[in-house]
Amino acid sequence: MSGAQVRLDITDGVATVVLDNPPLHVWNAAMTRGLTEALDAVERDPSAGVVILTGAGDRAFCAGSDIAEFAPMRAPGEAVAKKLRPQQELFARLAAFPRPVIAALNGHTLGGGLEIAVCCDLIVAEEQIGIGSPEITLGVFPGSGGTFRVARRIGTGRAKEMQLLGEPVTAATALAWGLVNRVAPRGRAVEVAKELAEILLRRPPRALALCASVIDAAHDLTEEELIERSLAASDEAFTSAESAEGVRAFLAKRAPDFRALPVSAPESTESPESVESVDSVGAVGAVKKETPA
């Protein structure tokens, strides 16, 4: 996949996507293509129920964009056309992916790396890592969704603190702020992510997608629109084979087996985020010397 800078393995229902552009897996055009190809492959494989996204090795999940790519993009509109719009479209797809996605942050997660992570449904961070948005120190700001997706997770005040100051936070602070869902011991982010994946694999896949789609719309629709979306999703869930199996299992006092049900092609659960207008520059990141390794 695009020079193996993005690797995919599907085993026991878990699709593990590994970012592999050493030493710090900085994001470039080849990785945009590679992640696109990986998501295509996962969607084609009905056995893949959960996705785990992580970085190779132990230094970084992704330390931001490849700044060497910036030089040819100085003319007005070029960064948007060549870099930011393709990234926005890919990251919006990841954010609305019809199967649960878990980010396993096993090292530095900065700039574009954080923008990728906040597209995921759940985030596991190792205790020693730094997480941040240092783009402002380069005269730009998160241009691939980091502004609004980070704000949705932790509120505008803390998002501004991260992105205006440009200083990384610890995993413990990220957990306290609600930016990540779990903090794992050093070297165990993927292990903890797999534990969460095992739970998700026991849940009904279509109901998971429907639930996530309503949650994802929480900041985009009016109360009345959210009620209607929730009712429509609930109607589908209540009349599904998954619901029938869940009720049968409950009455029989056994665990439900949702994965044994016939697999149907999921409908789109894409949230109404717009990627039509992008007027910012740069999903970038840089590792400061003082950031813990």
mmCIF file with all atom_site columns, N, CA, C and O in Angstrom, residues 119-165:
data_model
loop_
_atom_site.group_PDB
_atom_site.id
_atom_site.type_symbol
_atom_site.label_atom_id
_atom_site.label_alt_id
_atom_site.label_comp_id
_atom_site.label_asym_id
_atom_site.label_entity_id
_atom_site.label_seq_id
_atom_site.pdbx_PDB_ins_code
_atom_site.Cartn_x
_atom_site.Cartn_y
_atom_site.Cartn_z
_atom_site.occupancy
_atom_site.B_iso_or_equiv
_atom_site.pdbx_formal_charge
_atom_site.auth_seq_id
_atom_site.auth_comp_id
_atom_site.auth_asym_id
_atom_site.auth_atom_id
_atom_site.pdbx_PDB_model_num
ATOM 1   N N  . CYS A 1 119 ? -10.318 11.721 14.805 1.00 0.00 ? 119 CYS A N  1
ATOM 2   C CA . CYS A 1 119 ? -11.320 11.162 13.898 1.00 0.00 ? 119 CYS A CA 1
ATOM 3   C C  . CYS A 1 119 ? -11.811 9.801  14.381 1.00 0.00 ? 119 CYS A C  1
ATOM 4   O O  . CYS A 1 119 ? -12.827 9.300  13.876 1.00 0.00 ? 119 CYS A O  1
ATOM 5   N N  . CYS A 1 120 ? -11.088 9.197  15.304 1.00 0.00 ? 120 CYS A N  1
ATOM 6   C CA . CYS A 1 120 ? -11.402 7.844  15.748 1.00 0.00 ? 120 CYS A CA 1
ATOM 7   C C  . CYS A 1 120 ? -12.454 7.860  16.849 1.00 0.00 ? 120 CYS A C  1
ATOM 8   O O  . CYS A 1 120 ? -12.603 8.836  17.582 1.00 0.00 ? 120 CYS A O  1
ATOM 9   N N  . ASP A 1 121 ? -13.167 6.747  16.992 1.00 0.00 ? 121 ASP A N  1
ATOM 10  C CA . ASP A 1 121 ? -14.227 6.663  17.991 1.00 0.00 ? 121 ASP A CA 1
ATOM 11  C C  . ASP A 1 121 ? -13.667 6.626  19.411 1.00 0.00 ? 121 ASP A C  1
ATOM 12  O O  . ASP A 1 121 ? -14.210 7.263  20.315 1.00 0.00 ? 121 ASP A O  1
ATOM 13  N N  . LEU A 1 122 ? -12.594 5.893  19.604 1.00 0.00 ? 122 LEU A N  1
ATOM 14  C CA . LEU A 1 122 ? -11.964 5.753  20.917 1.00 0.00 ? 122 LEU A CA 1
ATOM 15  C C  . LEU A 1 122 ? -10.463 5.975  20.755 1.00 0.00 ? 122 LEU A C  1
ATOM 16  O O  . LEU A 1 122 ? -9.890  5.638  19.721 1.00 0.00 ? 122 LEU A O  1
ATOM 17  N N  . ILE A 1 123 ? -9.840  6.525  21.798 1.00 0.00 ? 123 ILE A N  1
ATOM 18  C CA . ILE A 1 123 ? -8.410  6.806  21.756 1.00 0.00 ? 123 ILE A CA 1
ATOM 19  C C  . ILE A 1 123 ? -7.745  6.242  23.012 1.00 0.00 ? 123 ILE A C  1
ATOM 20  O O  . ILE A 1 123 ? -8.174  6.547  24.134 1.00 0.00 ? 123 ILE A O  1
ATOM 21  N N  . VAL A 1 124 ? -6.712  5.425  22.802 1.00 0.00 ? 124 VAL A N  1
ATOM 22  C CA . VAL A 1 124 ? -5.879  4.908  23.892 1.00 0.00 ? 124 VAL A CA 1
ATOM 23  C C  . VAL A 1 124 ? -4.506  5.556  23.761 1.00 0.00 ? 124 VAL A C  1
ATOM 24  O O  . VAL A 1 124 ? -3.903  5.536  22.688 1.00 0.00 ? 124 VAL A O  1
ATOM 25  N N  . ALA A 1 125 ? -4.010  6.145  24.833 1.00 0.00 ? 125 ALA A N  1
ATOM 26  C CA . ALA A 1 125 ? -2.702  6.803  24.804 1.00 0.00 ? 125 ALA A CA 1
ATOM 27  C C  . ALA A 1 125 ? -1.777  6.174  25.832 1.00 0.00 ? 125 ALA A C  1
ATOM 28  O O  . ALA A 1 125 ? -2.187  5.923  26.970 1.00 0.00 ? 125 ALA A O  1
ATOM 29  N N  . GLU A 1 126 ? -0.527  5.941  25.449 1.00 0.00 ? 126 GLU A N  1
ATOM 30  C CA . GLU A 1 126 ? 0.442   5.435  26.419 1.00 0.00 ? 126 GLU A CA 1
ATOM 31  C C  . GLU A 1 126 ? 0.859   6.542  27.374 1.00 0.00 ? 126 GLU A C  1
ATOM 32  O O  . GLU A 1 126 ? 0.887   7.723  27.011 1.00 0.00 ? 126 GLU A O  1
ATOM 33  N N  . GLU A 1 127 ? 1.181   6.164  28.592 1.00 0.00 ? 127 GLU A N  1
ATOM 34  C CA . GLU A 1 127 ? 1.374   7.102  29.684 1.00 0.00 ? 127 GLU A CA 1
ATOM 35  C C  . GLU A 1 127 ? 2.519   8.087  29.474 1.00 0.00 ? 127 GLU A C  1
ATOM 36  O O  . GLU A 1 127 ? 2.495   9.201  30.000 1.00 0.00 ? 127 GLU A O  1
ATOM 37  N N  . GLN A 1 128 ? 3.509   7.710  28.658 1.00 0.00 ? 128 GLN A N  1
ATOM 38  C CA . GLN A 1 128 ? 4.719   8.533  28.542 1.00 0.00 ? 128 GLN A CA 1
ATOM 39  C C  . GLN A 1 128 ? 4.652   9.557  27.413 1.00 0.00 ? 128 GLN A C  1
ATOM 40  O O  . GLN A 1 128 ? 5.553   10.391 27.285 1.00 0.00 ? 128 GLN A O  1
ATOM 41  N N  . ILE A 1 129 ? 3.613   9.544  26.587 1.00 0.00 ? 129 ILE A N  1
ATOM 42  C CA . ILE A 1 129 ? 3.647   10.334 25.353 1.00 0.00 ? 129 ILE A CA 1
ATOM 43  C C  . ILE A 1 129 ? 3.198   11.783 25.566 1.00 0.00 ? 129 ILE A C  1
ATOM 44  O O  . ILE A 1 129 ? 2.518   12.103 26.530 1.00 0.00 ? 129 ILE A O  1
ATOM 45  N N  . GLY A 1 130 ? 3.595   12.630 24.617 1.00 0.00 ? 130 GLY A N  1
ATOM 46  C CA . GLY A 1 130 ? 3.082   13.984 24.537 1.00 0.00 ? 130 GLY A CA 1
ATOM 47  C C  . GLY A 1 130 ? 2.085   14.078 23.395 1.00 0.00 ? 130 GLY A C  1
ATOM 48  O O  . GLY A 1 130 ? 2.244   13.438 22.359 1.00 0.00 ? 130 GLY A O  1
ATOM 49  N N  . ILE A 1 131 ? 1.028   14.868 23.606 1.00 0.00 ? 131 ILE A N  1
ATOM 50  C CA . ILE A 1 131 ? -0.026  15.040 22.608 1.00 0.00 ? 131 ILE A CA 1
ATOM 51  C C  . ILE A 1 131 ? -0.214  16.535 22.401 1.00 0.00 ? 131 ILE A C  1
ATOM 52  O O  . ILE A 1 131 ? -0.408  17.276 23.374 1.00 0.00 ? 131 ILE A O  1
ATOM 53  N N  . GLY A 1 132 ? -0.165  16.980 21.150 1.00 0.00 ? 132 GLY A N  1
ATOM 54  C CA . GLY A 1 132 ? -0.268  18.425 20.983 1.00 0.00 ? 132 GLY A CA 1
ATOM 55  C C  . GLY A 1 132 ? -0.526  18.875 19.562 1.00 0.00 ? 132 GLY A C  1
ATOM 56  O O  . GLY A 1 132 ? -0.530  18.083 18.615 1.00 0.00 ? 132 GLY A O  1
ATOM 57  N N  . SER A 1 133 ? -0.725  20.190 19.453 1.00 0.00 ? 133 SER A N  1
ATOM 58  C CA . SER A 1 133 ? -0.959  20.864 18.171 1.00 0.00 ? 133 SER A CA 1
ATOM 59  C C  . SER A 1 133 ? 0.043   22.008 18.054 1.00 0.00 ? 133 SER A C  1
ATOM 60  O O  . SER A 1 133 ? -0.290  23.169 18.351 1.00 0.00 ? 133 SER A O  1
ATOM 61  N N  . PRO A 1 134 ? 1.282   21.737 17.630 1.00 0.00 ? 134 PRO A N  1
ATOM 62  C CA . PRO A 1 134 ? 2.316   22.765 17.590 1.00 0.00 ? 134 PRO A CA 1
ATOM 63  C C  . PRO A 1 134 ? 2.328   23.597 16.306 1.00 0.00 ? 134 PRO A C  1
ATOM 64  O O  . PRO A 1 134 ? 3.255   24.378 16.079 1.00 0.00 ? 134 PRO A O  1
ATOM 65  N N  . GLU A 1 135 ? 1.299   23.457 15.460 1.00 0.00 ? 135 GLU A N  1
ATOM 66  C CA . GLU A 1 135 ? 1.306   24.132 14.157 1.00 0.00 ? 135 GLU A CA 1
ATOM 67  C C  . GLU A 1 135 ? 1.532   25.636 14.264 1.00 0.00 ? 135 GLU A C  1
ATOM 68  O O  . GLU A 1 135 ? 2.176   26.240 13.413 1.00 0.00 ? 135 GLU A O  1
ATOM 69  N N  . ILE A 1 136 ? 0.994   26.255 15.310 1.00 0.00 ? 136 ILE A N  1
ATOM 70  C CA . ILE A 1 136 ? 1.064   27.711 15.430 1.00 0.00 ? 136 ILE A CA 1
ATOM 71  C C  . ILE A 1 136 ? 2.505   28.196 15.482 1.00 0.00 ? 136 ILE A C  1
ATOM 72  O O  . ILE A 1 136 ? 2.813   29.324 15.067 1.00 0.00 ? 136 ILE A O  1
ATOM 73  N N  . THR A 1 137 ? 3.431   27.357 15.953 1.00 0.00 ? 137 THR A N  1
ATOM 74  C CA . THR A 1 137 ? 4.836   27.757 16.031 1.00 0.00 ? 137 THR A CA 1
ATOM 75  C C  . THR A 1 137 ? 5.478   27.829 14.649 1.00 0.00 ? 137 THR A C  1
ATOM 76  O O  . THR A 1 137 ? 6.592   28.350 14.514 1.00 0.00 ? 137 THR A O  1
ATOM 77  N N  . LEU A 1 138 ? 4.797   27.310 13.629 1.00 0.00 ? 138 LEU A N  1
ATOM 78  C CA . LEU A 1 138 ? 5.279   27.386 12.253 1.00 0.00 ? 138 LEU A CA 1
ATOM 79  C C  . LEU A 1 138 ? 4.515   28.434 11.444 1.00 0.00 ? 138 LEU A C  1
ATOM 80  O O  . LEU A 1 138 ? 4.678   28.525 10.230 1.00 0.00 ? 138 LEU A O  1
ATOM 81  N N  . GLY A 1 139 ? 3.666   29.192 12.131 1.00 0.00 ? 139 GLY A N  1
ATOM 82  C CA . GLY A 1 139 ? 2.916   30.236 11.443 1.00 0.00 ? 139 GLY A CA 1
ATOM 83  C C  . GLY A 1 139 ? 1.661   29.747 10.757 1.00 0.00 ? 139 GLY A C  1
ATOM 84  O O  . GLY A 1 139 ? 1.073   30.467 9.949  1.00 0.00 ? 139 GLY A O  1
ATOM 85  N N  . VAL A 1 140 ? 1.214   28.535 11.081 1.00 0.00 ? 140 VAL A N  1
ATOM 86  C CA . VAL A 1 140 ? -0.024  27.985 10.528 1.00 0.00 ? 140 VAL A CA 1
ATOM 87  C C  . VAL A 1 140 ? -0.872  27.459 11.687 1.00 0.00 ? 140 VAL A C  1
ATOM 88  O O  . VAL A 1 140 ? -0.602  27.743 12.850 1.00 0.00 ? 140 VAL A O  1
ATOM 89  N N  . PHE A 1 141 ? -1.910  26.710 11.381 1.00 0.00 ? 141 PHE A N  1
ATOM 90  C CA . PHE A 1 141 ? -2.730  26.112 12.433 1.00 0.00 ? 141 PHE A CA 1
ATOM 91  C C  . PHE A 1 141 ? -3.331  24.821 11.899 1.00 0.00 ? 141 PHE A C  1
ATOM 92  O O  . PHE A 1 141 ? -3.231  24.530 10.696 1.00 0.00 ? 141 PHE A O  1
ATOM 93  N N  . PRO A 1 142 ? -3.944  23.985 12.748 1.00 0.00 ? 142 PRO A N  1
ATOM 94  C CA . PRO A 1 142 ? -4.471  22.699 12.270 1.00 0.00 ? 142 PRO A CA 1
ATOM 95  C C  . PRO A 1 142 ? -5.475  22.901 11.142 1.00 0.00 ? 142 PRO A C  1
ATOM 96  O O  . PRO A 1 142 ? -6.559  23.443 11.357 1.00 0.00 ? 142 PRO A O  1
ATOM 97  N N  . GLY A 1 143 ? -5.118  22.446 9.938  1.00 0.00 ? 143 GLY A N  1
ATOM 98  C CA . GLY A 1 143 ? -5.939  22.704 8.767  1.00 0.00 ? 143 GLY A CA 1
ATOM 99  C C  . GLY A 1 143 ? -6.685  21.509 8.232  1.00 0.00 ? 143 GLY A C  1
ATOM 100 O O  . GLY A 1 143 ? -7.315  21.592 7.184  1.00 0.00 ? 143 GLY A O  1
ATOM 101 N N  . SER A 1 144 ? -6.634  20.383 8.936  1.00 0.00 ? 144 SER A N  1
ATOM 102 C CA . SER A 1 144 ? -7.316  19.170 8.464  1.00 0.00 ? 144 SER A CA 1
ATOM 103 C C  . SER A 1 144 ? -8.319  18.656 9.481  1.00 0.00 ? 144 SER A C  1
ATOM 104 O O  . SER A 1 144 ? -8.436  17.448 9.713  1.00 0.00 ? 144 SER A O  1
ATOM 105 N N  . GLY A 1 145 ? -9.015  19.592 10.103 1.00 0.00 ? 145 GLY A N  1
ATOM 106 C CA . GLY A 1 145 ? -10.096 19.223 11.006 1.00 0.00 ? 145 GLY A CA 1
ATOM 107 C C  . GLY A 1 145 ? -9.755  19.269 12.476 1.00 0.00 ? 145 GLY A C  1
ATOM 108 O O  . GLY A 1 145 ? -10.640 19.086 13.327 1.00 0.00 ? 145 GLY A O  1
ATOM 109 N N  . GLY A 1 146 ? -8.503  19.509 12.813 1.00 0.00 ? 146 GLY A N  1
ATOM 110 C CA . GLY A 1 146 ? -8.113  19.504 14.220 1.00 0.00 ? 146 GLY A CA 1
ATOM 111 C C  . GLY A 1 146 ? -8.771  20.595 15.039 1.00 0.00 ? 146 GLY A C  1
ATOM 112 O O  . GLY A 1 146 ? -9.036  20.401 16.226 1.00 0.00 ? 146 GLY A O  1
ATOM 113 N N  . THR A 1 147 ? -9.027  21.742 14.423 1.00 0.00 ? 147 THR A N  1
ATOM 114 C CA . THR A 1 147 ? -9.658  22.840 15.170 1.00 0.00 ? 147 THR A CA 1
ATOM 115 C C  . THR A 1 147 ? -11.010 22.408 15.721 1.00 0.00 ? 147 THR A C  1
ATOM 116 O O  . THR A 1 147 ? -11.253 22.436 16.926 1.00 0.00 ? 147 THR A O  1
ATOM 117 N N  . PHE A 1 148 ? -11.899 21.980 14.837 1.00 0.00 ? 148 PHE A N  1
ATOM 118 C CA . PHE A 1 148 ? -13.258 21.684 15.297 1.00 0.00 ? 148 PHE A CA 1
ATOM 119 C C  . PHE A 1 148 ? -13.402 20.316 15.946 1.00 0.00 ? 148 PHE A C  1
ATOM 120 O O  . PHE A 1 148 ? -14.193 20.158 16.877 1.00 0.00 ? 148 PHE A O  1
ATOM 121 N N  . ARG A 1 149 ? -12.621 19.316 15.509 1.00 0.00 ? 149 ARG A N  1
ATOM 122 C CA . ARG A 1 149 ? -12.776 17.989 16.127 1.00 0.00 ? 149 ARG A CA 1
ATOM 123 C C  . ARG A 1 149 ? -12.199 17.948 17.536 1.00 0.00 ? 149 ARG A C  1
ATOM 124 O O  . ARG A 1 149 ? -12.756 17.282 18.422 1.00 0.00 ? 149 ARG A O  1
ATOM 125 N N  . VAL A 1 150 ? -11.076 18.624 17.770 1.00 0.00 ? 150 VAL A N  1
ATOM 126 C CA . VAL A 1 150 ? -10.550 18.699 19.137 1.00 0.00 ? 150 VAL A CA 1
ATOM 127 C C  . VAL A 1 150 ? -11.514 19.480 20.023 1.00 0.00 ? 150 VAL A C  1
ATOM 128 O O  . VAL A 1 150 ? -11.798 19.083 21.160 1.00 0.00 ? 150 VAL A O  1
ATOM 129 N N  . ALA A 1 151 ? -12.059 20.588 19.510 1.00 0.00 ? 151 ALA A N  1
ATOM 130 C CA . ALA A 1 151 ? -13.013 21.386 20.295 1.00 0.00 ? 151 ALA A CA 1
ATOM 131 C C  . ALA A 1 151 ? -14.250 20.575 20.658 1.00 0.00 ? 151 ALA A C  1
ATOM 132 O O  . ALA A 1 151 ? -14.794 20.723 21.757 1.00 0.00 ? 151 ALA A O  1
ATOM 133 N N  . ARG A 1 152 ? -14.709 19.735 19.771 1.00 0.00 ? 152 ARG A N  1
ATOM 134 C CA . ARG A 1 152 ? -15.875 18.906 20.083 1.00 0.00 ? 152 ARG A CA 1
ATOM 135 C C  . ARG A 1 152 ? -15.593 17.960 21.228 1.00 0.00 ? 152 ARG A C  1
ATOM 136 O O  . ARG A 1 152 ? -16.474 17.650 22.024 1.00 0.00 ? 152 ARG A O  1
ATOM 137 N N  . ARG A 1 153 ? -14.351 17.482 21.320 1.00 0.00 ? 153 ARG A N  1
ATOM 138 C CA . ARG A 1 153 ? -14.018 16.531 22.382 1.00 0.00 ? 153 ARG A CA 1
ATOM 139 C C  . ARG A 1 153 ? -13.780 17.212 23.730 1.00 0.00 ? 153 ARG A C  1
ATOM 140 O O  . ARG A 1 153 ? -14.161 16.670 24.765 1.00 0.00 ? 153 ARG A O  1
ATOM 141 N N  . ILE A 1 154 ? -13.128 18.357 23.717 1.00 0.00 ? 154 ILE A N  1
ATOM 142 C CA . ILE A 1 154 ? -12.699 18.923 25.003 1.00 0.00 ? 154 ILE A CA 1
ATOM 143 C C  . ILE A 1 154 ? -13.192 20.341 25.234 1.00 0.00 ? 154 ILE A C  1
ATOM 144 O O  . ILE A 1 154 ? -12.870 20.942 26.260 1.00 0.00 ? 154 ILE A O  1
ATOM 145 N N  . GLY A 1 155 ? -13.984 20.895 24.311 1.00 0.00 ? 155 GLY A N  1
ATOM 146 C CA . GLY A 1 155 ? -14.484 22.254 24.478 1.00 0.00 ? 155 GLY A CA 1
ATOM 147 C C  . GLY A 1 155 ? -13.557 23.289 23.855 1.00 0.00 ? 155 GLY A C  1
ATOM 148 O O  . GLY A 1 155 ? -12.364 23.047 23.659 1.00 0.00 ? 155 GLY A O  1
ATOM 149 N N  . THR A 1 156 ? -14.117 24.465 23.569 1.00 0.00 ? 156 THR A N  1
ATOM 150 C CA . THR A 1 156 ? -13.337 25.485 22.867 1.00 0.00 ? 156 THR A CA 1
ATOM 151 C C  . THR A 1 156 ? -12.212 26.055 23.721 1.00 0.00 ? 156 THR A C  1
ATOM 152 O O  . THR A 1 156 ? -11.146 26.386 23.200 1.00 0.00 ? 156 THR A O  1
ATOM 153 N N  . GLY A 1 157 ? -12.432 26.172 25.032 1.00 0.00 ? 157 GLY A N  1
ATOM 154 C CA . GLY A 1 157 ? -11.400 26.755 25.886 1.00 0.00 ? 157 GLY A CA 1
ATOM 155 C C  . GLY A 1 157 ? -10.123 25.939 25.886 1.00 0.00 ? 157 GLY A C  1
ATOM 156 O O  . GLY A 1 157 ? -9.026  26.472 25.680 1.00 0.00 ? 157 GLY A O  1
ATOM 157 N N  . ARG A 1 158 ? -10.261 24.638 26.084 1.00 0.00 ? 158 ARG A N  1
ATOM 158 C CA . ARG A 1 158 ? -9.073  23.786 26.124 1.00 0.00 ? 158 ARG A CA 1
ATOM 159 C C  . ARG A 1 158 ? -8.494  23.585 24.725 1.00 0.00 ? 158 ARG A C  1
ATOM 160 O O  . ARG A 1 158 ? -7.272  23.464 24.561 1.00 0.00 ? 158 ARG A O  1
ATOM 161 N N  . ALA A 1 159 ? -9.358  23.553 23.705 1.00 0.00 ? 159 ALA A N  1
ATOM 162 C CA . ALA A 1 159 ? -8.843  23.463 22.338 1.00 0.00 ? 159 ALA A CA 1
ATOM 163 C C  . ALA A 1 159 ? -7.987  24.685 22.006 1.00 0.00 ? 159 ALA A C  1
ATOM 164 O O  . ALA A 1 159 ? -6.914  24.569 21.400 1.00 0.00 ? 159 ALA A O  1
ATOM 165 N N  . LYS A 1 160 ? -8.449  25.860 22.419 1.00 0.00 ? 160 LYS A N  1
ATOM 166 C CA . LYS A 1 160 ? -7.652  27.066 22.173 1.00 0.00 ? 160 LYS A CA 1
ATOM 167 C C  . LYS A 1 160 ? -6.354  27.032 22.966 1.00 0.00 ? 160 LYS A C  1
ATOM 168 O O  . LYS A 1 160 ? -5.303  27.469 22.479 1.00 0.00 ? 160 LYS A O  1
ATOM 169 N N  . GLU A 1 161 ? -6.392  26.523 24.171 1.00 0.00 ? 161 GLU A N  1
ATOM 170 C CA . GLU A 1 161 ? -5.165  26.412 24.959 1.00 0.00 ? 161 GLU A CA 1
ATOM 171 C C  . GLU A 1 161 ? -4.139  25.549 24.237 1.00 0.00 ? 161 GLU A C  1
ATOM 172 O O  . GLU A 1 161 ? -2.960  25.901 24.144 1.00 0.00 ? 161 GLU A O  1
ATOM 173 N N  . MET A 1 162 ? -4.592  24.419 23.692 1.00 0.00 ? 162 MET A N  1
ATOM 174 C CA . MET A 1 162 ? -3.667  23.537 22.991 1.00 0.00 ? 162 MET A CA 1
ATOM 175 C C  . MET A 1 162 ? -3.151  24.162 21.704 1.00 0.00 ? 162 MET A C  1
ATOM 176 O O  . MET A 1 162 ? -1.957  24.099 21.404 1.00 0.00 ? 162 MET A O  1
ATOM 177 N N  . GLN A 1 163 ? -4.039  24.806 20.944 1.00 0.00 ? 163 GLN A N  1
ATOM 178 C CA . GLN A 1 163 ? -3.685  25.211 19.593 1.00 0.00 ? 163 GLN A CA 1
ATOM 179 C C  . GLN A 1 163 ? -3.147  26.634 19.491 1.00 0.00 ? 163 GLN A C  1
ATOM 180 O O  . GLN A 1 163 ? -2.386  26.930 18.563 1.00 0.00 ? 163 GLN A O  1
ATOM 181 N N  . LEU A 1 164 ? -3.484  27.499 20.431 1.00 0.00 ? 164 LEU A N  1
ATOM 182 C CA . LEU A 1 164 ? -2.905  28.842 20.429 1.00 0.00 ? 164 LEU A CA 1
ATOM 183 C C  . LEU A 1 164 ? -1.548  28.869 21.111 1.00 0.00 ? 164 LEU A C  1
ATOM 184 O O  . LEU A 1 164 ? -0.639  29.582 20.677 1.00 0.00 ? 164 LEU A O  1
ATOM 185 N N  . LEU A 1 165 ? -1.379  28.080 22.166 1.00 0.00 ? 165 LEU A N  1
ATOM 186 C CA . LEU A 1 165 ? -0.083  28.011 22.830 1.00 0.00 ? 165 LEU A CA 1
ATOM 187 C C  . LEU A 1 165 ? 0.868   27.070 22.101 1.00 0.00 ? 165 LEU A C  1
ATOM 188 O O  . LEU A 1 165 ? 2.081   27.266 22.126 1.00 0.00 ? 165 LEU A O  1
#
